[in-house]
Coordinates of C-alpha atoms in Angstrom, one line a residue:
M834 CA 0.0 0.0 0.0
A835 CA 1.3 3.5 -0.9
H836 CA 1.5 6.0 1.9
A837 CA 1.1 9.7 1.3
R838 CA 4.2 11.6 2.2
K839 CA 3.6 14.5 4.5
S840 CA 4.4 17.8 2.8
R841 CA 7.2 19.8 4.4
S842 CA 6.3 22.9 2.3
R843 CA 5.6 26.3 3.8
P844 CA 2.1 27.7 3.7
Q845 CA 1.3 29.7 0.6
S846 CA 1.1 32.9 2.7
A847 CA 4.9 32.6 3.2
W848 CA 5.5 33.5 -0.4
E849 CA 2.4 34.8 -2.1
D850 CA 3.2 38.4 -1.1
D851 CA 6.7 38.1 -2.7
E852 CA 5.6 40.2 -5.8
P853 CA 8.6 40.5 -8.1
T854 CA 9.5 44.1 -9.1
L855 CA 12.3 45.6 -11.2
S856 CA 14.8 48.4 -11.0
E857 CA 17.7 49.4 -13.3
E858 CA 20.8 51.5 -12.8
A859 CA 24.0 51.9 -14.8
G860 CA 23.2 49.1 -17.2
I861 CA 22.4 46.6 -14.4
R862 CA 18.8 45.3 -14.0
F863 CA 17.8 44.2 -10.4
L864 CA 15.1 41.9 -9.2
H865 CA 13.2 42.7 -5.9
F866 CA 10.4 41.1 -4.0
N867 CA 8.2 44.2 -3.4
S868 CA 11.0 45.7 -1.2
E869 CA 14.3 47.5 -1.5
W870 CA 16.2 44.2 -0.9
I871 CA 18.0 43.0 -4.1
Q872 CA 17.1 39.4 -5.0
G873 CA 19.2 39.2 -8.1
A874 CA 20.9 41.2 -10.8
M875 CA 21.9 41.0 -14.5
R876 CA 24.2 43.2 -16.5
V877 CA 22.1 43.9 -19.6
A878 CA 25.0 44.0 -22.0
R879 CA 26.5 40.7 -20.6
P880 CA 23.6 38.6 -19.2
S881 CA 25.7 35.5 -18.2
E882 CA 28.1 37.6 -16.1
L883 CA 27.7 37.2 -12.3
V884 CA 27.3 40.8 -11.1
L885 CA 26.9 40.2 -7.3
A886 CA 30.0 38.9 -5.4
Y887 CA 28.0 36.3 -3.5
T888 CA 26.6 34.8 -6.7
Q889 CA 30.2 34.4 -7.9
Q890 CA 31.0 32.5 -4.7
M891 CA 28.0 30.3 -5.3
M892 CA 29.9 28.8 -8.2
A893 CA 33.0 28.0 -6.1
W894 CA 31.9 24.3 -6.3
L895 CA 33.6 24.3 -9.7
L896 CA 36.9 24.2 -7.8
F897 CA 36.1 20.7 -6.7
V898 CA 34.1 18.9 -9.4
R899 CA 34.1 19.1 -13.2
P900 CA 30.5 18.6 -14.4
G901 CA 30.1 16.9 -17.8
S902 CA 27.2 16.4 -20.2
R903 CA 26.0 13.3 -18.2
D904 CA 25.9 15.2 -14.9
N905 CA 23.0 17.1 -13.4
L906 CA 23.0 20.3 -11.5
A907 CA 20.3 21.8 -9.3
I908 CA 19.5 25.3 -8.2
L909 CA 17.1 26.1 -5.4
G910 CA 15.7 29.6 -5.8
L911 CA 15.6 31.1 -9.3
G912 CA 16.1 34.8 -8.3
A913 CA 17.1 36.8 -11.4
G914 CA 18.4 33.6 -13.1
S915 CA 22.1 34.5 -12.6
L916 CA 23.2 31.0 -11.5
L917 CA 21.2 29.4 -14.2
R918 CA 22.5 31.6 -17.0
F919 CA 26.1 31.1 -15.8
S920 CA 25.7 27.3 -15.4
M921 CA 24.2 27.0 -18.9
R922 CA 27.1 29.0 -20.4
H923 CA 30.0 27.4 -18.6
T924 CA 28.9 23.7 -18.3
R925 CA 27.3 21.1 -20.5
S926 CA 25.2 19.6 -17.7
A927 CA 21.5 19.5 -17.4
V928 CA 20.2 22.0 -14.8
D929 CA 17.0 21.7 -12.7
T930 CA 15.9 24.9 -11.1
V931 CA 13.3 25.0 -8.3
E932 CA 11.2 28.2 -7.9
R933 CA 8.0 28.1 -6.0
N934 CA 6.6 31.5 -7.3
P935 CA 5.5 31.3 -10.9
A936 CA 5.5 35.1 -11.0
V937 CA 9.3 35.2 -10.5
T938 CA 9.7 32.8 -13.5
A939 CA 7.5 34.9 -15.6
M940 CA 9.4 38.1 -14.7
C941 CA 12.7 36.3 -15.5
R942 CA 11.5 35.1 -18.9
A943 CA 10.4 38.6 -19.8
F944 CA 13.2 40.7 -18.4
F945 CA 16.2 38.5 -17.4
R946 CA 16.9 36.4 -20.5
L947 CA 16.4 32.9 -19.1
P948 CA 18.0 30.3 -21.3
A949 CA 15.6 28.4 -23.5
Q950 CA 17.3 25.1 -23.9
E951 CA 16.2 21.6 -23.4
R952 CA 18.7 20.8 -20.7
S953 CA 17.3 23.6 -18.5
V954 CA 14.1 22.7 -16.6
I955 CA 12.3 25.0 -14.1
H956 CA 10.2 23.3 -11.5
H957 CA 7.4 25.3 -9.8
A958 CA 7.6 23.6 -6.4
D959 CA 8.6 24.2 -2.8
A960 CA 12.3 23.4 -2.2
L961 CA 11.5 21.5 1.0
D962 CA 9.3 19.0 -0.8
W963 CA 11.4 18.9 -3.9
V964 CA 14.6 17.8 -2.2
A965 CA 12.7 15.3 0.0
D966 CA 11.5 13.3 -3.1
P967 CA 13.2 9.9 -2.8
A968 CA 13.5 9.7 -6.6
R969 CA 16.2 12.4 -6.6
A970 CA 18.6 10.5 -4.3
G971 CA 22.2 10.7 -5.6
R972 CA 21.2 12.6 -8.7
Y973 CA 23.1 15.9 -8.6
R974 CA 26.8 16.7 -8.9
A975 CA 26.3 20.2 -7.5
L976 CA 23.5 21.9 -5.6
M977 CA 23.2 25.6 -5.3
V978 CA 20.8 26.8 -2.5
D979 CA 19.7 30.5 -2.5
V980 CA 16.1 30.5 -1.0
Y981 CA 15.0 33.9 0.4
D982 CA 11.7 35.7 0.6
S983 CA 10.8 39.4 0.6
H984 CA 12.4 39.9 4.0
A985 CA 15.7 38.8 2.6
Q986 CA 17.2 37.9 6.0
G987 CA 17.7 34.3 6.9
P988 CA 17.0 31.6 4.3
V989 CA 13.5 30.2 4.3
C990 CA 14.7 26.6 4.2
D991 CA 17.0 25.9 7.1
T992 CA 15.9 22.8 9.0
P993 CA 18.2 19.8 9.8
A994 CA 15.8 17.7 7.7
F995 CA 16.2 20.0 4.7
Y996 CA 20.0 19.8 4.7
Q997 CA 19.9 16.1 5.2
D998 CA 17.8 15.9 2.1
C999 CA 20.3 18.1 0.3
Y1000 CA 23.0 15.7 1.2
R1001 CA 21.0 12.8 0.0
I1002 CA 20.2 14.2 -3.5
L1003 CA 23.9 14.8 -4.2
D1004 CA 25.9 12.4 -6.2
E1005 CA 29.2 11.3 -4.8
P1006 CA 31.5 13.2 -5.1
G1007 CA 29.2 16.2 -4.9
V1008 CA 29.2 19.8 -3.6
M1009 CA 26.5 22.0 -2.1
T1010 CA 26.8 25.8 -1.9
V1011 CA 24.5 27.8 0.3
N1012 CA 24.0 31.5 0.6
L1013 CA 23.6 32.6 4.3
F1014 CA 23.6 36.0 6.0
G1015 CA 26.6 35.9 8.3
Q1016 CA 25.3 38.5 10.7
H1017 CA 21.8 37.1 11.0
A1018 CA 20.5 35.1 14.0
S1019 CA 19.9 32.1 11.8
F1020 CA 23.6 31.7 10.7
E1021 CA 24.8 29.5 13.5
R1022 CA 21.6 27.4 13.3
N1023 CA 22.2 26.8 9.6
L1024 CA 25.9 25.9 10.2
Q1025 CA 25.0 23.4 12.8
A1026 CA 22.5 21.8 10.5
I1027 CA 25.0 21.7 7.6
D1028 CA 27.7 20.3 9.9
H1029 CA 25.4 17.5 11.0
A1030 CA 24.1 16.6 7.6
F1031 CA 27.5 16.7 5.9
N1032 CA 29.5 15.0 8.6
G1033 CA 31.6 18.1 9.3
Q1034 CA 32.7 18.4 5.7
F1035 CA 32.1 22.1 5.0
V1036 CA 34.0 25.4 4.7
C1037 CA 32.9 29.1 4.5
L1038 CA 34.1 31.6 2.0
P1039 CA 34.9 35.1 3.3
E1040 CA 31.8 37.3 3.9
V1041 CA 31.3 39.8 1.0
D1042 CA 30.2 43.4 1.2
E1043 CA 26.5 42.6 0.9
G1044 CA 26.8 40.6 4.2
N1045 CA 26.4 37.2 2.5
T1046 CA 28.4 34.2 3.6
V1047 CA 28.6 31.3 1.2
V1048 CA 29.1 27.8 2.6
L1049 CA 30.5 24.9 0.6
A1050 CA 29.6 21.4 1.9
F1051 CA 31.0 18.2 0.5
K1052 CA 29.8 14.7 -0.1
G1053 CA 32.4 12.0 -0.7
H1054 CA 36.2 12.5 -1.2
V1055 CA 35.9 15.9 -2.8
L1056 CA 38.8 17.4 -0.8
S1057 CA 41.4 14.8 -1.7
G1058 CA 44.6 15.8 -3.5
S1059 CA 47.2 18.4 -2.8
A1060 CA 47.0 22.1 -2.2
Q1061 CA 49.0 22.6 -5.4
D1062 CA 46.3 20.7 -7.3
L1063 CA 43.6 23.0 -5.9
M1064 CA 45.6 26.2 -6.8
D1065 CA 46.1 24.8 -10.4
R1066 CA 42.4 24.2 -10.7
A1067 CA 41.7 27.6 -9.4
A1068 CA 44.0 29.2 -11.9
A1069 CA 42.3 27.3 -14.8
L1070 CA 38.9 28.2 -13.5
E1071 CA 39.8 31.9 -13.2
T1072 CA 41.1 31.9 -16.8
A1073 CA 38.0 30.2 -18.2
T1074 CA 35.4 32.1 -16.3
R1075 CA 37.0 35.3 -14.8
L1076 CA 35.8 34.3 -11.4
P1077 CA 38.2 35.1 -8.5
A1078 CA 38.9 31.4 -8.0
R1079 CA 42.5 31.8 -6.7
R1080 CA 41.3 34.1 -3.9
W1081 CA 38.7 31.5 -2.9
A1082 CA 41.3 28.7 -3.0
R1083 CA 43.7 30.6 -0.8
S1084 CA 41.0 31.3 1.7
L1085 CA 39.9 27.7 1.8
L1086 CA 43.5 26.5 2.3
S1087 CA 44.0 29.0 5.1
Q1088 CA 41.0 27.6 6.9
L1089 CA 42.2 24.0 6.4
A1090 CA 45.6 25.0 7.7
Q1091 CA 44.1 26.4 10.8
T1092 CA 42.1 23.2 11.3
E1093 CA 45.2 21.2 10.8
A1094 CA 47.1 23.3 13.3
A1095 CA 44.3 23.0 15.9
S1096 CA 43.8 19.3 15.5
G1097 CA 47.4 18.2 14.9
S1098 CA 46.4 16.1 11.9
P1099 CA 46.1 16.8 8.1
A1100 CA 42.9 18.7 7.2
N1101 CA 40.7 16.9 4.7
G1102 CA 43.6 15.5 2.7
L1103 CA 44.9 18.9 1.5
V1104 CA 48.4 20.0 2.5
A1105 CA 47.5 23.7 3.1
S1106 CA 51.1 24.8 3.8
Q1107 CA 52.1 23.8 0.3
A1108 CA 49.9 26.5 -1.3
T1109 CA 51.0 29.1 1.2
R1110 CA 54.7 28.6 0.2
S1111 CA 54.0 28.3 -3.5
H1112 CA 51.5 31.0 -4.0
P1113 CA 52.1 34.3 -2.1
S1114 CA 49.0 36.4 -1.7
D1115 CA 48.4 38.9 -4.5
G1116 CA 45.9 41.0 -2.5
P1117 CA 43.4 40.8 0.3
L1118 CA 40.3 38.6 -0.1

């Protein structure tokens, strides 16, 4: 006998007031949810460019996995379509995007140049229910989580069960990136839930000017290899995409070095001191 699965979704009132609105300044088009908070941005002349620093960091998973045409990527929260446009341009993978509010999708199709390709599918669903679907277990090489409402403070999906489901739908090896607000009361709660779901395998990129902190969480042996390997991958990624990947790599290696010093054992298989010797800093993060 089939059993109905209890919905984990939020009540409709949690999102129905998130009316998408537009603004534009200096060639950059912004998406809002009926407030002054920016939910996404697109440079009109270069739509696939990642304008906001935190959206650039959301692609830092490319340091650790190389998605191919047989891989699948997932994005929770369409926003202005920035992550989707970038993923479609710089990977050959199929991309599933989850957006609960159809009005956001309609706005993006009209004003934010959503890619119209077969390998891009937008699902109008609640992210909590979508990741809980058993059929998605082990499906995604990378998962990008950026789910906010009109208040634009803490993420609207932040329960331990949610992050456990995020871990479950990742392939192995796989990487999740999550956009958090470092100064918000929900920050530590989210980190604890991610820590538990991903068995302690996570790192944080430096907080950017907007106040966002992007967390990378790992499934499988993603962090194996040397620090030199990571810096080489970062240099190649930066050349291919113009993302500040070497800054990210140095920051991550610095964190791993601190963990190694504190614990007295190698951190996640990366020899952080190697990159420190081989790659002097070329500027602050």
